[in-house]
Short mmCIF file of C-alpha atoms and ligand atoms in Angstrom, two decimals:
data_model
loop_
_atom_site.label_atom_id
_atom_site.label_comp_id
_atom_site.label_asym_id
_atom_site.label_seq_id
_atom_site.Cartn_x
_atom_site.Cartn_y
_atom_site.Cartn_z
CA MET A 209 -0.81 -1.19 -15.15
CA LEU A 210 -1.74 1.52 -17.61
CA VAL A 211 -1.22 5.28 -17.47
CA ASN A 212 -2.43 7.05 -20.60
CA GLY A 213 -2.23 3.69 -22.37
CA LYS A 214 1.41 3.02 -21.36
CA LYS A 215 2.47 0.26 -18.95
CA TYR A 216 4.15 1.32 -15.72
CA ARG A 217 5.34 -0.12 -12.45
CA THR A 218 5.43 2.18 -9.40
CA ILE A 219 9.20 1.96 -8.79
CA TRP A 220 12.19 1.19 -11.02
CA ILE A 221 15.88 1.89 -11.55
CA ASN A 222 16.72 4.64 -14.04
CA LYS A 223 18.06 2.94 -17.20
CA GLN A 224 20.58 5.73 -17.89
CA ASN A 225 21.87 5.96 -14.34
CA LYS A 226 21.73 2.91 -12.07
CA GLU A 227 22.25 5.11 -9.03
CA VAL A 228 18.85 6.77 -9.41
CA VAL A 229 15.56 5.22 -8.29
CA CYS A 230 12.44 6.41 -10.15
CA VAL A 231 8.96 6.47 -8.60
CA ILE A 232 5.57 7.86 -9.54
CA ASN A 233 5.05 10.98 -7.42
CA GLN A 234 1.73 10.10 -5.79
CA ASN A 235 1.43 13.51 -4.15
CA MET A 236 0.84 15.03 -7.60
CA LEU A 237 -1.87 12.56 -8.64
CA PRO A 238 -4.44 12.77 -10.11
CA PHE A 239 -3.60 16.26 -11.28
CA ARG A 240 -0.26 15.58 -12.89
CA PHE A 241 1.62 12.37 -13.73
CA GLU A 242 5.16 13.06 -12.56
CA ILE A 243 8.15 10.80 -12.08
CA ALA A 244 10.30 11.63 -9.04
CA GLU A 245 14.00 10.71 -9.10
CA ILE A 246 15.42 9.60 -5.77
CA LYS A 247 19.18 9.83 -5.46
CA SER A 248 19.97 9.32 -1.77
CA SER A 249 18.84 7.28 1.22
CA GLN A 250 17.76 10.52 2.94
CA GLY A 251 15.73 11.27 -0.21
CA MET A 252 14.10 7.84 0.05
CA PHE A 253 13.29 8.44 3.73
CA ASP A 254 11.65 11.77 2.76
CA ALA A 255 9.69 10.16 -0.11
CA ILE A 256 8.28 7.50 2.22
CA LYS A 257 7.56 9.96 5.02
CA ASN A 258 5.86 12.61 2.87
CA MET A 259 3.96 9.93 0.91
CA THR A 260 5.48 10.51 -2.51
CA VAL A 261 5.40 6.71 -2.33
CA ARG A 262 2.84 5.00 -0.12
CA GLY A 263 0.90 1.76 0.31
CA ALA A 264 2.39 -1.03 2.40
CA PRO A 265 4.15 -3.19 -0.24
CA LEU A 266 5.45 -0.16 -2.15
CA ILE A 267 6.84 1.37 1.04
CA GLY A 268 8.67 -1.93 1.59
CA ALA A 269 10.19 -1.94 -1.90
CA ALA A 270 11.14 1.72 -1.54
CA GLY A 271 12.85 0.93 1.78
CA ALA A 272 14.89 -1.83 0.11
CA TYR A 273 16.02 0.58 -2.61
CA GLY A 274 16.84 3.06 0.17
CA VAL A 275 19.32 0.50 1.57
CA TYR A 276 20.86 0.26 -1.91
CA LEU A 277 21.22 4.05 -2.14
CA SER A 278 22.81 4.19 1.31
CA LEU A 279 25.48 1.74 0.11
CA ILE A 280 26.31 3.92 -2.88
CA GLU A 281 26.78 6.87 -0.48
CA ALA A 282 28.86 4.76 1.89
CA LYS A 283 31.16 3.69 -0.97
CA ARG A 284 31.95 7.36 -1.65
CA LYS A 285 32.55 8.14 2.03
CA TYR A 286 34.38 5.10 3.41
CA LYS A 287 36.98 2.53 2.39
CA ARG A 288 36.60 -0.17 5.07
CA PRO A 289 33.60 -2.54 4.77
CA ASP A 290 33.05 -2.17 8.55
CA ASP A 291 32.55 1.58 8.22
CA VAL A 292 30.25 1.00 5.27
CA ASP A 293 28.15 -1.42 7.36
CA LYS A 294 27.96 1.07 10.23
CA TYR A 295 26.69 3.84 7.94
CA VAL A 296 24.17 1.54 6.26
CA LEU A 297 22.85 0.38 9.64
CA GLU A 298 22.27 4.00 10.67
CA MET A 299 20.42 4.78 7.44
CA CYS A 300 18.30 1.61 7.79
CA GLU A 301 17.21 2.78 11.22
CA LEU A 302 16.27 6.15 9.76
CA ILE A 303 14.32 4.61 6.85
CA ASN A 304 12.49 2.22 9.19
CA SER A 305 11.34 5.18 11.28
CA ALA A 306 9.65 6.89 8.30
CA ARG A 307 6.30 5.16 8.76
CA PRO A 308 5.53 2.86 11.69
CA THR A 309 2.37 0.97 10.76
CA ALA A 310 3.03 -0.93 7.53
CA VAL A 311 5.07 -3.99 8.55
CA ASN A 312 6.42 -4.29 4.99
CA LEU A 313 8.89 -1.47 5.51
CA LYS A 314 10.83 -3.16 8.30
CA TRP A 315 10.41 -6.55 6.63
CA ALA A 316 11.98 -5.40 3.35
CA VAL A 317 14.72 -3.27 4.93
CA THR A 318 15.73 -6.11 7.27
CA LYS A 319 15.71 -8.67 4.45
CA THR A 320 17.96 -6.44 2.32
CA LEU A 321 20.25 -5.53 5.20
CA GLU A 322 20.75 -9.17 6.25
CA LYS A 323 21.95 -10.04 2.75
CA VAL A 324 24.21 -6.97 2.59
CA LEU A 325 25.90 -7.73 5.91
CA LYS A 326 26.88 -11.21 4.69
CA GLN A 327 28.91 -9.80 1.78
CA LYS A 328 32.63 -9.11 2.25
CA THR A 329 33.36 -6.37 -0.30
CA VAL A 330 31.59 -3.07 -0.80
CA SER A 331 30.75 -3.76 -4.44
CA ALA A 332 29.30 -7.17 -3.49
CA LYS A 333 27.16 -5.40 -0.87
CA ILE A 334 25.87 -2.94 -3.47
CA ASN A 335 25.00 -5.71 -5.93
CA SER A 336 23.31 -7.71 -3.22
CA ALA A 337 21.13 -4.75 -2.16
CA LEU A 338 20.13 -4.00 -5.74
CA ASN A 339 19.29 -7.64 -6.47
CA THR A 340 17.31 -8.03 -3.26
CA ALA A 341 15.29 -4.85 -3.89
CA SER A 342 14.49 -5.91 -7.41
CA ARG A 343 13.58 -9.44 -6.24
CA ILE A 344 11.23 -7.95 -3.62
CA CYS A 345 9.51 -6.05 -6.45
CA ASN A 346 9.23 -9.06 -8.76
CA ASP A 347 7.98 -11.29 -5.96
CA ASP A 348 5.38 -8.67 -5.07
CA VAL A 349 4.12 -8.54 -8.66
CA ARG A 350 3.78 -12.34 -8.70
CA ALA A 351 2.04 -12.34 -5.29
CA CYS A 352 -0.44 -9.64 -6.35
CA ARG A 353 -1.24 -11.45 -9.59
CA LYS A 354 -1.98 -14.62 -7.58
CA ILE A 355 -4.13 -12.66 -5.12
CA GLY A 356 -5.91 -11.43 -8.22
CA THR A 357 -6.59 -14.92 -9.54
CA TYR A 358 -7.90 -16.21 -6.19
CA GLY A 359 -10.01 -13.10 -5.61
CA ARG A 360 -11.38 -13.22 -9.15
CA GLU A 361 -13.01 -16.58 -8.38
CA ILE A 362 -14.99 -15.04 -5.50
CA ILE A 363 -16.17 -12.32 -7.87
CA ARG A 364 -17.02 -14.92 -10.52
CA LYS A 365 -19.22 -16.84 -8.06
CA LEU A 366 -21.02 -13.69 -6.96
CA SER A 367 -21.55 -12.73 -10.59
CA ALA A 368 -23.11 -16.12 -11.38
CA LYS A 369 -25.71 -15.53 -8.65
CA LYS A 370 -26.78 -12.16 -10.01
CA GLN A 371 -29.40 -11.73 -12.67
CA ASN A 372 -27.43 -9.07 -14.55
CA GLY A 373 -24.06 -10.61 -13.64
CA LEU A 374 -22.78 -7.27 -12.30
CA VAL A 375 -20.73 -7.43 -9.09
CA ASN A 376 -20.52 -4.28 -6.97
CA ILE A 377 -17.35 -4.14 -4.90
CA LEU A 378 -16.65 -1.54 -2.24
CA THR A 379 -13.10 -0.58 -1.32
CA HIS A 380 -11.43 1.85 1.06
CA CYS A 381 -8.20 3.83 0.59
CA ASN A 382 -5.92 2.76 -2.24
CA ALA A 383 -4.88 -0.86 -2.39
CA GLY A 384 -4.55 -0.85 -6.14
CA TRP A 385 -1.42 -0.99 -8.25
CA LEU A 386 -0.23 2.40 -6.96
CA ALA A 387 0.08 0.93 -3.45
CA VAL A 388 2.23 -1.97 -4.64
CA ILE A 389 4.45 -2.56 -7.67
CA ASP A 390 1.75 -3.70 -10.10
CA TYR A 391 -1.89 -5.00 -10.06
CA GLY A 392 -2.61 -4.13 -6.42
CA THR A 393 -3.84 -6.24 -3.54
CA ALA A 394 -7.54 -5.38 -3.12
CA LEU A 395 -7.87 -4.25 -6.74
CA ALA A 396 -5.99 -7.15 -8.38
CA PRO A 397 -9.15 -9.35 -8.27
CA VAL A 398 -11.08 -6.48 -9.88
CA TYR A 399 -8.56 -6.04 -12.71
CA LEU A 400 -8.42 -9.77 -13.36
CA ALA A 401 -12.22 -10.11 -13.23
CA LYS A 402 -12.54 -7.39 -15.85
CA GLU A 403 -9.91 -9.15 -17.97
CA ALA A 404 -11.98 -12.35 -17.71
CA GLY A 405 -15.09 -10.56 -18.95
CA ILE A 406 -16.90 -10.45 -15.57
CA LYS A 407 -18.97 -7.28 -15.06
CA VAL A 408 -17.67 -5.22 -12.13
CA HIS A 409 -18.34 -1.84 -10.60
CA VAL A 410 -16.32 -0.40 -7.70
CA TRP A 411 -17.60 1.88 -4.95
CA VAL A 412 -14.59 4.01 -4.02
CA GLU A 413 -14.64 5.60 -0.55
CA GLU A 414 -12.83 8.93 -0.72
CA THR A 415 -10.64 8.19 2.36
CA ARG A 416 -10.27 11.38 4.33
CA PRO A 417 -7.97 13.09 5.09
CA ARG A 418 -5.44 12.24 2.35
CA ASN A 419 -8.14 11.19 -0.09
CA GLN A 420 -6.34 8.14 -1.47
CA GLY A 421 -9.72 6.89 -2.73
CA ALA A 422 -10.63 10.10 -4.53
CA ARG A 423 -7.15 10.90 -5.80
CA LEU A 424 -5.57 7.50 -6.45
CA THR A 425 -8.11 4.65 -6.59
CA ALA A 426 -10.60 6.52 -8.78
CA TRP A 427 -7.75 7.65 -11.04
CA GLU A 428 -6.17 4.24 -11.51
CA LEU A 429 -9.56 2.59 -12.16
CA GLU A 430 -10.36 5.28 -14.72
CA GLN A 431 -6.98 4.77 -16.41
CA ASN A 432 -7.61 1.04 -16.65
CA GLY A 433 -11.20 1.16 -17.89
CA ILE A 434 -12.98 -0.12 -14.74
CA ASP A 435 -16.44 1.21 -13.91
CA TYR A 436 -16.51 2.95 -10.50
CA SER A 437 -18.32 5.59 -8.44
CA LEU A 438 -16.62 7.82 -5.90
CA ILE A 439 -18.56 8.20 -2.64
CA THR A 440 -17.82 9.91 0.66
CA ASP A 441 -16.52 7.71 3.45
CA ASN A 442 -19.83 8.19 5.25
CA ALA A 443 -21.84 6.86 2.32
CA GLY A 444 -20.44 3.32 2.49
CA GLY A 445 -23.02 2.10 5.01
CA TYR A 446 -25.88 3.60 3.04
CA VAL A 447 -25.02 1.92 -0.26
CA MET A 448 -24.72 -1.37 1.63
CA GLN A 449 -28.18 -0.95 3.20
CA LYS A 450 -29.60 -0.26 -0.24
CA GLY A 451 -28.33 -3.61 -1.57
CA MET A 452 -25.83 -1.92 -3.85
CA VAL A 453 -22.74 -3.74 -2.55
CA ASP A 454 -21.97 -7.45 -3.12
CA MET A 455 -18.62 -7.58 -1.38
CA VAL A 456 -15.98 -5.42 0.28
CA ILE A 457 -12.27 -5.86 -0.45
CA VAL A 458 -9.59 -3.83 1.33
CA GLY A 459 -5.82 -4.07 1.63
CA SER A 460 -3.80 -4.25 4.82
CA ASP A 461 -0.75 -2.60 6.31
CA ARG A 462 -0.29 -5.27 8.95
CA THR A 463 -2.30 -8.40 9.69
CA THR A 464 -1.73 -10.24 12.94
CA LEU A 465 -1.29 -13.94 13.59
CA THR A 466 -4.93 -14.04 14.71
CA GLY A 467 -6.23 -12.35 11.56
CA ASP A 468 -6.84 -8.82 12.86
CA VAL A 469 -6.51 -6.52 9.86
CA CYS A 470 -4.92 -3.10 10.21
CA ASN A 471 -5.67 -0.77 7.30
CA LYS A 472 -6.36 2.89 6.55
CA ILE A 473 -8.47 4.74 9.11
CA GLY A 474 -12.15 4.13 8.38
CA THR A 475 -11.77 0.49 7.38
CA TYR A 476 -13.15 -0.71 10.73
CA LYS A 477 -16.38 1.27 10.33
CA THR A 478 -16.74 -0.07 6.80
CA ALA A 479 -16.31 -3.62 8.15
CA LEU A 480 -18.98 -3.02 10.82
CA ALA A 481 -21.43 -1.82 8.20
CA ALA A 482 -20.64 -4.85 6.01
CA PHE A 483 -21.18 -7.18 9.00
CA ASP A 484 -24.52 -5.58 9.84
CA ASN A 485 -25.63 -6.00 6.22
CA ARG A 486 -24.27 -9.56 5.85
CA ILE A 487 -21.94 -8.49 3.07
CA PRO A 488 -18.70 -10.49 2.75
CA PHE A 489 -15.69 -8.45 3.88
CA TYR A 490 -12.34 -9.63 2.47
CA ALA A 491 -8.83 -8.38 3.10
CA ALA A 492 -6.29 -8.96 0.32
CA VAL A 493 -2.97 -9.51 2.07
CA PRO A 494 0.36 -10.65 0.63
CA LEU A 495 2.49 -12.75 3.01
CA SER A 496 4.83 -9.75 3.39
CA SER A 497 2.05 -7.86 5.22
CA PHE A 498 1.56 -10.42 8.02
CA ASP A 499 3.12 -9.83 11.42
CA LEU A 500 3.32 -13.20 13.15
CA ASN A 501 4.72 -11.58 16.30
CA MET A 502 1.45 -9.83 17.05
CA LYS A 503 -1.81 -11.36 18.17
CA ASP A 504 -4.06 -8.57 19.40
CA GLY A 505 -4.15 -5.95 16.66
CA VAL A 506 -5.90 -3.22 18.64
CA LYS A 507 -3.47 -3.51 21.56
CA GLU A 508 -0.24 -4.16 19.71
CA ILE A 509 -0.14 -2.53 16.28
CA PRO A 510 1.62 0.86 16.27
CA VAL A 511 -0.82 3.26 14.65
CA GLU A 512 0.74 6.24 12.94
CA GLU A 513 -0.49 9.65 14.06
CA ARG A 514 0.08 12.19 11.32
CA SER A 515 0.20 15.97 11.07
CA PRO A 516 -2.99 17.83 12.12
CA ASP A 517 -2.56 19.91 8.95
CA GLU A 518 -3.84 16.98 6.88
CA ILE A 519 -7.24 17.47 8.55
CA LYS A 520 -7.11 21.22 8.99
CA PHE A 521 -6.41 22.01 5.33
CA ALA A 522 -7.81 20.55 2.12
CA GLU A 523 -5.71 20.38 -1.02
CA TYR A 524 -7.08 21.55 -4.37
CA TYR A 525 -5.67 22.05 -7.83
CA GLU A 526 -5.85 25.36 -9.64
CA GLY A 527 -3.73 27.13 -12.22
CA GLY A 528 -1.37 24.17 -12.62
CA LYS A 529 -0.57 24.01 -8.90
CA ILE A 530 -1.74 22.22 -5.79
CA HIS A 531 -2.96 24.67 -3.12
CA LYS A 532 -4.04 24.19 0.48
CA GLY A 533 -7.13 25.82 1.94
CA LEU A 534 -8.20 26.03 5.58
CA ILE A 535 -11.41 24.06 6.14
CA THR A 536 -11.91 24.65 9.87
CA PHE A 537 -10.81 27.39 12.27
CA GLU A 538 -7.12 28.16 12.82
CA SER A 539 -6.84 27.11 16.49
CA VAL A 540 -8.85 23.88 16.21
CA LYS A 541 -7.58 20.87 18.21
CA ILE A 542 -6.96 17.79 16.08
CA ARG A 543 -5.86 14.14 16.38
CA ASN A 544 -5.02 12.54 13.06
CA PHE A 545 -4.94 8.73 13.36
CA GLY A 546 -3.74 7.11 10.15
CA PHE A 547 -4.98 3.54 10.57
CA ASP A 548 -7.44 1.36 12.45
CA ILE A 549 -7.82 -2.32 13.18
CA THR A 550 -10.65 -4.56 12.04
CA PRO A 551 -10.88 -7.51 14.45
CA SER A 552 -10.82 -10.90 12.73
CA LYS A 553 -14.45 -11.64 13.71
CA TYR A 554 -15.56 -9.13 11.06
CA VAL A 555 -13.32 -10.55 8.33
CA THR A 556 -14.92 -13.16 6.03
CA GLY A 557 -11.63 -14.27 4.54
CA ILE A 558 -8.08 -13.22 3.73
CA ILE A 559 -7.01 -13.44 0.10
CA THR A 560 -3.31 -14.26 -0.09
CA GLU A 561 -0.97 -15.43 -2.86
CA SER A 562 -1.23 -18.91 -1.36
CA GLY A 563 -5.02 -19.06 -1.37
CA ILE A 564 -8.02 -17.72 0.50
CA ILE A 565 -7.91 -18.46 4.19
CA LYS A 566 -10.00 -17.97 7.31
CA PRO A 567 -8.75 -15.22 9.64
CA ASN A 568 -7.46 -17.42 12.44
CA GLN A 569 -4.13 -18.56 13.90
CA LYS A 570 -4.26 -22.07 12.50
CA SER A 571 -4.81 -20.98 8.88
CA ILE A 572 -2.27 -18.17 9.15
CA ARG A 573 0.41 -20.43 10.65
CA ASN A 574 -0.23 -22.93 7.83
CA LEU A 575 0.51 -20.21 5.27
CA PHE A 576 4.07 -19.90 6.53
CA LYS A 577 4.87 -23.63 6.79
O1 LIG B 709 -1.22 5.87 4.29
P1 LIG B 709 -1.17 5.00 3.08
O2 LIG B 709 -1.76 5.63 1.87
O3 LIG B 709 0.20 4.40 2.84
O4 LIG B 709 -2.12 3.79 3.49
C1 LIG B 709 -2.31 2.76 2.58
C2 LIG B 709 -3.35 1.83 2.96
O5 LIG B 709 -3.90 1.81 4.04
C3 LIG B 709 -3.62 0.78 1.98
O6 LIG B 709 -4.97 0.44 1.95
C4 LIG B 709 -2.77 -0.39 2.37
O7 LIG B 709 -1.42 -0.08 2.30
C5 LIG B 709 -3.14 -1.53 1.61
S1 LIG B 709 -1.87 -2.43 0.92
C6 LIG B 709 -1.92 -2.35 -0.74
#
């Protein structure tokens, strides 16, 4: 997608030095557009953990490139392929531990590792990791584009029913192109609708405490010429009651076999408000974000609990720097849950790269046949 009129993906290999992985530093957005260079598997672990890169599919791709970087390190340290494998396995375990909720991380790391372990020589292992990581990225771009084309048709139908043709879409967190490699999951239908000349406006919930809505979604929509309004998380229900929302689309970090959708904290309350107001609530989910081993999302999905500082302090930009300011009292007791689960009964449909399906076991199993 576009940044200052130039096309970018969120992750790529440095053209001058194949041993360096470049990413957009999302911790600096929207204040500054900075590229971070990641040169080690530990560096990739840190980037995932501190949310330099974030969003389920992007975390997966980053993890795969982390496996590649660990092989480059292992080549310098060890001669025997067995020792190389041992080191890479250790680093994979570390990378997988960076963020527990998005299933894509383990999925992509495991996929890359399995291919690597089949290769006999160290250089074949390195090539295999690099090819797998880049294939994961290209597949993700294709999947998101398809999600976009299926989702666009829902928007088109809603538009045809409206007198002014304008479709108001509410979203939570960032499930746009910054959360994936390109296009986005929840926002791909919006970008493709705009491309097709359908009138769209996006309600962007700010997404406390990391403000992915305010800092990332609003920014990427602005950069790509989509009309939007930023609202507080608490305002979502109100705009729905006022008839100002035609549909909700969110992304997902893990969707169970039964269609329970885990996404950024606050999504569940948004779904409840949509249900109460009879507004269709869609999750846009690539196949890489399904976890077929889980059935009951609330009971089984590991929900990340993050640092209390994310709630205790607010970040602001001044004098060319990001600062943190205390917004409650110093000794306050905090629990910072990163995600919640929307039970399938509140989900109208799941938009995947293989079509739009009902959130139930039968439809989800069919997807993987
Ligand atoms: O903590 P984050 O910013 O990685 O959480 C991201 C989300 O919850 C996204 O909505 C999710 O990954 C959707 S997938 C594009």
